[in-house]
CSV table of C-alpha atoms in Angstrom, one decimal:
chain,number,residue,atom,x,y,z
G,622,MET,CA,142.6,128.8,105.3
G,623,GLU,CA,145.3,129.5,107.9
G,624,ALA,CA,145.1,127.7,111.2
G,625,VAL,CA,144.3,129.8,114.3
G,626,ALA,CA,147.6,130.2,116.2
G,627,ILE,CA,147.8,128.5,119.6
G,628,PRO,CA,147.8,131.3,122.2
G,629,PRO,CA,150.5,131.4,124.8
G,630,PHE,CA,149.3,129.3,127.7
G,631,GLU,CA,149.0,132.2,130.1
G,632,ARG,CA,146.5,133.9,127.9
G,633,PHE,CA,144.5,130.7,127.5
G,634,TYR,CA,144.5,130.1,131.3
G,635,GLU,CA,143.5,133.7,132.1
G,636,GLU,CA,140.7,133.5,129.6
G,637,HIS,CA,139.1,130.3,130.8
G,638,CYS,CA,140.1,129.8,134.4
G,639,THR,CA,137.0,131.5,135.9
G,640,GLU,CA,134.6,129.5,133.8
G,641,VAL,CA,136.4,126.2,134.5
G,642,LEU,CA,136.3,126.9,138.3
G,643,ARG,CA,132.6,127.8,138.1
G,644,LEU,CA,131.8,124.6,136.2
G,645,LEU,CA,133.8,122.5,138.7
G,646,ARG,CA,132.2,124.1,141.7
G,647,ARG,CA,128.8,123.3,140.3
G,648,LYS,CA,129.7,119.7,139.7
G,649,LEU,CA,131.7,119.1,142.8
G,650,GLY,CA,131.1,121.7,145.3
G,651,ALA,CA,133.7,124.3,146.4
G,652,GLU,CA,135.8,121.9,148.5
G,653,ARG,CA,136.6,119.4,145.8
G,654,ALA,CA,136.6,121.9,143.0
G,655,ASP,CA,140.1,123.3,143.8
G,656,ASP,CA,142.0,120.0,143.3
G,657,ALA,CA,140.0,119.4,140.1
G,658,PHE,CA,140.8,122.9,138.9
G,659,GLN,CA,144.5,122.2,139.3
G,660,GLU,CA,144.2,118.8,137.6
G,661,THR,CA,142.2,120.3,134.6
G,662,PHE,CA,144.8,122.9,133.8
G,663,LEU,CA,147.7,120.4,134.4
G,664,ARG,CA,146.1,118.1,131.9
G,665,ALA,CA,145.6,121.0,129.5
G,666,LEU,CA,149.2,122.0,129.9
G,667,ARG,CA,150.4,118.3,129.3
G,668,ALA,CA,148.6,118.3,126.0
G,669,TYR,CA,149.2,121.9,125.1
G,670,ASP,CA,152.3,121.7,123.0
G,671,ARG,CA,150.8,118.9,120.9
G,672,LEU,CA,147.8,120.9,119.8
G,673,ASP,CA,147.5,121.4,116.0
G,674,HIS,CA,145.7,124.7,116.1
G,675,GLY,CA,144.1,127.2,118.6
G,676,GLU,CA,140.5,126.7,117.6
G,677,HIS,CA,137.7,125.6,120.0
G,678,LEU,CA,140.0,125.8,123.0
G,679,ARG,CA,137.0,126.7,125.3
G,680,ALA,CA,135.1,123.6,124.3
G,681,TRP,CA,138.4,121.6,124.7
G,682,VAL,CA,139.2,122.8,128.2
G,683,LEU,CA,135.6,122.5,129.4
G,684,THR,CA,135.6,118.9,128.2
G,685,ILE,CA,138.8,118.3,130.2
G,686,ALA,CA,137.1,119.9,133.2
G,687,LYS,CA,134.0,117.8,132.9
G,688,ASN,CA,136.2,114.6,132.5
G,689,VAL,CA,138.2,115.6,135.6
G,690,ALA,CA,134.9,116.1,137.5
G,691,LEU,CA,133.7,112.8,136.3
G,692,ASP,CA,136.9,111.1,137.6
G,693,THR,CA,136.5,112.8,140.9
G,694,LEU,CA,132.9,111.7,141.2
G,695,ARG,CA,133.9,108.2,140.4
G,696,ARG,CA,136.7,108.1,142.8
G,697,THR,CA,134.3,109.3,145.6
G,698,ARG,CA,131.8,106.7,144.5
G,699,ALA,CA,129.2,109.3,143.8
G,700,THR,CA,126.4,108.1,141.6
G,701,GLU,CA,125.8,111.3,139.8
G,702,GLU,CA,125.1,111.0,136.2
G,703,LEU,CA,127.8,111.9,133.7
G,704,VAL,CA,127.5,115.5,132.6
G,705,ASP,CA,126.6,116.1,129.0
G,706,VAL,CA,129.3,117.6,126.8
G,707,GLY,CA,128.1,121.1,126.1
G,708,ALA,CA,125.1,120.9,128.6
G,709,GLU,CA,125.8,124.3,129.8
G,710,ASP,CA,128.0,125.2,126.9
G,711,VAL,CA,125.3,125.9,124.4
G,712,ARG,CA,127.1,126.2,121.1
G,713,PRO,CA,125.7,125.6,117.6
G,714,ALA,CA,128.0,122.5,116.9
G,715,TYR,CA,126.6,120.8,120.0
G,716,VAL,CA,123.0,121.9,119.4
G,717,GLU,CA,123.1,120.5,115.9
G,718,LEU,CA,124.4,117.2,117.1
G,719,ALA,CA,122.3,117.0,120.2
G,720,ASP,CA,119.6,114.8,118.8
G,721,LEU,CA,122.0,112.6,117.0
G,722,VAL,CA,124.3,111.9,119.9
G,723,ASP,CA,121.5,111.4,122.4
G,724,GLY,CA,121.6,107.9,123.6
G,725,LEU,CA,125.4,107.4,123.2
G,726,GLY,CA,127.6,106.6,126.1
G,727,PRO,CA,129.5,109.6,127.6
G,728,LYS,CA,132.9,109.0,125.9
G,729,GLU,CA,131.4,108.2,122.6
G,730,ARG,CA,129.2,111.3,122.8
G,731,ALA,CA,132.1,113.5,123.7
G,732,ALA,CA,134.3,112.0,120.9
G,733,VAL,CA,131.6,112.5,118.2
G,734,VAL,CA,130.9,116.0,119.3
G,735,LEU,CA,134.5,117.1,119.5
G,736,ARG,CA,135.4,115.3,116.3
G,737,TYR,CA,132.5,116.2,114.0
G,738,GLY,CA,131.1,119.2,115.8
G,739,TYR,CA,134.3,121.0,116.7
G,740,ASP,CA,136.6,119.4,114.2
G,741,LEU,CA,139.3,118.6,116.8
G,742,SER,CA,142.0,116.1,116.0
G,743,TYR,CA,142.0,112.6,117.8
G,744,GLU,CA,145.1,113.8,119.6
G,745,GLN,CA,143.2,116.8,121.1
G,746,ILE,CA,140.2,114.7,121.8
G,747,ALA,CA,142.4,112.1,123.6
G,748,SER,CA,143.9,114.8,125.8
G,749,ALA,CA,140.4,116.1,126.7
G,750,LEU,CA,139.2,112.7,127.5
G,751,ASP,CA,142.5,111.6,129.1
G,752,SER,CA,142.8,108.6,126.9
G,753,SER,CA,144.8,107.7,123.8
G,754,PRO,CA,144.2,109.0,120.2
G,755,ASP,CA,143.4,105.4,119.2
G,756,ALA,CA,140.8,105.1,121.9
G,757,ALA,CA,139.3,108.5,120.9
G,758,ARG,CA,139.1,107.3,117.3
G,759,GLN,CA,137.5,104.1,118.4
G,760,ALA,CA,135.0,106.0,120.6
G,761,ALA,CA,134.1,108.4,117.7
G,762,SER,CA,133.8,105.5,115.2
G,763,THR,CA,131.6,103.4,117.6
G,764,GLY,CA,129.5,106.5,118.2
G,765,VAL,CA,129.0,107.1,114.6
G,766,ARG,CA,128.2,103.4,113.9
G,767,ARG,CA,125.4,103.5,116.5
G,768,ILE,CA,124.0,106.7,115.2
G,769,ARG,CA,123.9,105.2,111.7
G,770,ARG,CA,122.2,102.1,113.0
G,771,ARG,CA,119.6,104.1,114.8
G,772,ILE,CA,118.9,106.4,111.9
G,773,SER,CA,118.5,103.6,109.4
G,774,ARG,CA,116.1,101.8,111.7
E,143,MET,CA,133.6,134.4,141.5
E,144,THR,CA,137.2,134.4,140.7
E,145,VAL,CA,140.1,132.1,141.1
E,146,SER,CA,141.7,132.9,144.5
E,147,PRO,CA,145.4,133.9,144.6
E,148,ASP,CA,146.1,130.7,146.7
E,149,LEU,CA,144.5,128.4,144.1
E,150,ASP,CA,146.2,130.3,141.3
E,151,ARG,CA,149.6,129.9,142.9
E,152,ARG,CA,149.1,126.2,143.6
E,153,PHE,CA,148.4,125.5,140.0
E,154,ARG,CA,151.4,127.6,138.9
E,155,ASP,CA,153.7,125.8,141.4
E,156,ALA,CA,152.5,122.4,140.4
E,157,ALA,CA,153.0,123.2,136.6
E,158,SER,CA,156.5,124.3,137.4
E,159,ALA,CA,157.4,121.4,139.6
E,160,LEU,CA,156.2,119.0,137.0
E,161,GLY,CA,158.3,120.5,134.4
E,162,LEU,CA,155.4,121.4,132.1
E,163,VAL,CA,156.3,125.0,131.4
E,164,ASP,CA,158.4,126.0,128.4
E,165,LEU,CA,159.1,129.5,129.7
E,166,GLY,CA,158.3,131.1,133.1
E,167,TYR,CA,158.2,134.8,133.5
E,168,ASP,CA,157.7,137.6,136.0
E,169,VAL,CA,157.9,141.4,136.2
E,170,VAL,CA,161.0,142.6,138.0
E,171,SER,CA,161.2,146.1,139.5
E,172,THR,CA,164.5,148.0,139.0
E,173,PRO,CA,165.7,151.6,139.3
E,174,ILE,CA,165.4,151.9,135.4
E,175,GLY,CA,161.8,150.7,135.4
E,176,GLU,CA,160.0,147.4,135.4
E,177,LEU,CA,161.5,144.6,133.4
E,178,LEU,CA,159.9,141.5,132.0
E,179,VAL,CA,162.2,138.5,132.8
E,180,GLY,CA,161.8,135.1,131.3
E,181,SER,CA,163.6,131.8,132.1
E,182,THR,CA,163.5,128.3,130.6
E,183,ASP,CA,164.9,125.1,132.1
E,184,ARG,CA,168.1,126.0,130.3
E,185,GLY,CA,168.5,129.4,131.7
E,186,LEU,CA,167.7,133.1,131.4
E,187,ALA,CA,166.1,133.6,128.0
E,188,THR,CA,164.9,137.1,127.9
E,189,ILE,CA,164.9,140.5,129.6
E,190,SER,CA,162.5,143.1,128.1
E,191,PHE,CA,161.9,146.8,128.7
E,192,GLU,CA,158.3,146.2,127.5
E,193,ALA,CA,157.1,145.1,130.9
E,194,ASP,CA,153.4,144.6,130.1
E,195,PRO,CA,153.1,140.8,129.7
E,196,ASP,CA,150.0,141.2,127.6
E,197,GLU,CA,152.1,143.0,125.0
E,198,SER,CA,154.9,140.4,125.2
E,199,LEU,CA,153.2,137.0,125.6
E,200,ASP,CA,153.4,136.2,121.9
E,201,ARG,CA,157.0,137.1,121.7
E,202,LEU,CA,157.8,134.9,124.8
E,203,ALA,CA,155.9,132.0,123.1
E,204,ARG,CA,158.3,132.3,120.1
E,205,ILE,CA,161.3,131.7,122.3
E,206,ALA,CA,160.8,128.2,123.6
E,207,GLY,CA,157.1,127.2,122.9
E,208,PRO,CA,153.5,128.0,123.7
E,209,ARG,CA,153.5,126.8,127.3
E,210,VAL,CA,154.3,130.3,128.7
E,211,LEU,CA,153.3,130.9,132.3
E,212,ARG,CA,153.8,133.6,134.9
E,213,LEU,CA,156.1,131.9,137.5
E,214,PRO,CA,157.5,134.4,140.0
E,215,ARG,CA,159.9,131.9,141.5
E,216,SER,CA,161.3,130.9,138.1
E,217,VAL,CA,163.1,134.3,137.9
E,218,ASP,CA,164.1,134.6,141.6
E,219,THR,CA,167.9,134.2,140.9
E,220,VAL,CA,167.8,136.7,138.1
E,221,ARG,CA,165.9,139.1,140.3
E,222,ARG,CA,168.5,138.8,143.1
E,223,GLU,CA,171.4,139.3,140.7
E,224,LEU,CA,169.8,142.3,139.1
E,225,ASP,CA,169.1,143.9,142.5
E,226,GLU,CA,172.8,143.3,143.4
E,227,TYR,CA,173.9,144.8,140.1
E,228,PHE,CA,171.7,148.0,140.4
E,229,VAL,CA,173.1,148.7,143.9
E,230,GLY,CA,176.7,148.3,142.6
E,231,ARG,CA,177.4,145.1,144.4
E,232,ARG,CA,177.6,142.9,141.3
E,233,ARG,CA,180.0,143.4,138.4
E,234,ALA,CA,179.3,140.1,136.6
E,235,PHE,CA,176.3,137.9,136.3
E,236,ASP,CA,176.4,134.3,137.2
E,237,LEU,CA,173.5,133.0,135.2
E,238,ALA,CA,173.0,130.3,132.7
E,239,LEU,CA,171.6,131.7,129.4
E,240,ASP,CA,169.2,130.1,126.9
E,241,LEU,CA,170.3,131.4,123.5
E,242,ARG,CA,168.6,128.7,121.5
E,243,THR,CA,166.9,129.6,118.2
E,244,LEU,CA,169.4,132.4,117.7
E,245,PRO,CA,171.5,132.3,114.5
E,246,PRO,CA,175.2,131.3,114.8
E,247,PHE,CA,176.4,134.8,113.9
E,248,THR,CA,174.2,136.4,116.6
E,249,ILE,CA,175.5,133.9,119.2
E,250,SER,CA,179.2,134.5,118.4
E,251,VAL,CA,178.6,138.3,118.6
E,252,LEU,CA,176.8,137.9,122.0
E,253,GLU,CA,179.6,135.7,123.2
E,254,GLN,CA,182.1,138.4,122.5
E,255,LEU,CA,179.7,141.0,124.0
E,256,ALA,CA,179.7,139.1,127.2
E,257,ARG,CA,183.4,139.6,127.6
E,258,VAL,CA,183.2,143.4,127.5
E,259,PRO,CA,184.2,144.2,131.1
E,260,TYR,CA,182.1,146.0,133.6
E,261,GLY,CA,182.6,149.8,133.6
E,262,GLU,CA,184.2,149.8,130.1
E,263,THR,CA,182.8,150.5,126.6
E,264,THR,CA,183.7,149.1,123.2
E,265,THR,CA,182.5,150.0,119.6
E,266,TYR,CA,180.4,148.2,117.1
E,267,GLY,CA,183.5,148.0,114.8
E,268,ALA,CA,185.7,146.6,117.5
E,269,LEU,CA,183.2,143.9,118.3
E,270,ALA,CA,182.9,143.1,114.6
E,271,ARG,CA,186.7,142.6,114.5
E,272,ARG,CA,186.6,140.3,117.4
E,273,VAL,CA,184.1,137.9,115.8
E,274,GLY,CA,186.3,137.9,112.7
E,275,HIS,CA,184.0,140.0,110.5
E,276,PRO,CA,185.7,143.4,110.6
E,277,ARG,CA,183.3,144.9,108.1
E,278,ALA,CA,180.2,143.8,109.9
E,279,ALA,CA,179.9,146.7,112.3
E,280,ARG,CA,176.3,147.4,111.0
E,281,ALA,CA,175.3,143.7,111.5
E,282,VAL,CA,176.7,143.8,115.0
E,283,GLY,CA,174.6,146.9,115.6
E,284,THR,CA,171.5,145.0,114.5
E,285,VAL,CA,172.4,142.1,116.9
E,286,MET,CA,172.8,144.7,119.7
E,287,ASN,CA,169.4,146.2,118.8
E,288,ARG,CA,167.7,142.9,119.0
E,289,ASN,CA,169.6,141.6,122.0
E,290,ARG,CA,167.2,139.4,123.8
E,291,ILE,CA,168.9,139.6,127.2
E,292,PRO,CA,170.0,143.2,127.7
E,293,ILE,CA,171.8,144.3,130.9
E,294,VAL,CA,173.1,140.7,131.5
E,295,LEU,CA,174.5,140.7,127.9
E,296,PRO,CA,175.8,144.3,128.2
E,297,CYS,CA,174.9,145.9,124.9
E,298,HIS,CA,174.8,149.2,126.7
E,299,ARG,CA,178.6,149.0,126.8
E,300,VAL,CA,178.8,149.2,123.0
E,301,VAL,CA,178.9,152.8,121.6
E,302,GLY,CA,179.7,154.5,118.3
E,303,SER,CA,183.3,155.0,117.1
E,304,THR,CA,183.1,158.7,118.1
E,305,GLY,CA,182.0,157.8,121.6
E,306,ASP,CA,178.4,158.7,120.7
E,307,LEU,CA,175.9,156.5,122.5
E,308,THR,CA,174.0,155.9,119.3
E,309,GLY,CA,171.0,153.8,120.3
E,310,TYR,CA,169.5,151.4,122.9
E,311,ALA,CA,166.4,149.3,122.7
E,312,GLY,CA,165.4,150.6,126.1
E,313,GLY,CA,166.1,154.2,125.2
E,314,LEU,CA,169.3,156.3,125.5
E,315,ASP,CA,168.4,157.5,129.0
E,316,ARG,CA,168.6,153.9,130.3
E,317,LYS,CA,171.9,153.3,128.4
E,318,ARG,CA,173.4,156.4,130.0
E,319,THR,CA,172.1,155.4,133.5
E,320,LEU,CA,173.7,151.9,133.2
E,321,LEU,CA,177.0,153.3,132.1
E,322,GLU,CA,177.0,155.9,134.9
E,323,LEU,CA,176.1,153.2,137.4
E,324,GLU,CA,179.0,151.1,136.3
E,325,SER,CA,181.6,154.0,136.2
E,326,ALA,CA,180.6,155.1,139.7
E,327,ALA,CA,180.6,151.7,141.3
């Protein structure tokens, strides 16, 4: 099967900018959403030429946006709970994994869903979570270990 | 709800300032119609008569990479020089060009093409002789046809051996207009 080509960034941006802004406004309010919007697409742009393929870019950029929102909330010492990956992004991959990843920490949950639900590479997951590929691999494997332990109980 | 023009511009400016864009482009209005102009950090990379970006984005991405973004300021110098050219106040362009990814033969033909003076014409055969391949007139024609930076690299100054205009990627009307502009100035 041929990999889906990575679209030119302009097309990717035009396709997802409205949804990203809407998500950020809901998480952060209109005032803080603007800076987070810029940060989200700058992070996406930084990682864009290292993508392996153009699949699941919507899930990818929404994960980046949620992560930026989380950083913003942390910085402002807000106590809001971390948003669930896919909470308003109801897609089959997430739905199927929802029960399994329930109870994992936010980074582990995101890493497991992106790795096993969306089949993204650790490089891509790392860019979405703003961490390293090694850390993404670690988070996914810790997550999977915890799930196994819980299931076998 | 949509992204406001101000927020959109802030993101584009930041992306450009941080050097995260492979190729910035914008549409430039000229007397021969709208042109799609694209620049990289190395210089002007493309001018296209197909001005609709939607039709051209994939082509732009093949030049320098997938990080293609509309950046009006990235083509400001090109826009100014084109404006001057079209009012007859500029005879030579003073622009760095990004010819990377082009094959060596194409580059050597384009280098010779760049030397054809303003207001004059040459032939495909003469250009072939100048690159040291006197029998390659047809190959030179192909290079002209695929010229990624028309106007600035003046393929409109290359005509058939009988003086016939032969062809032009932007259409013969545009070729005629450019030659008339240069002979009148």
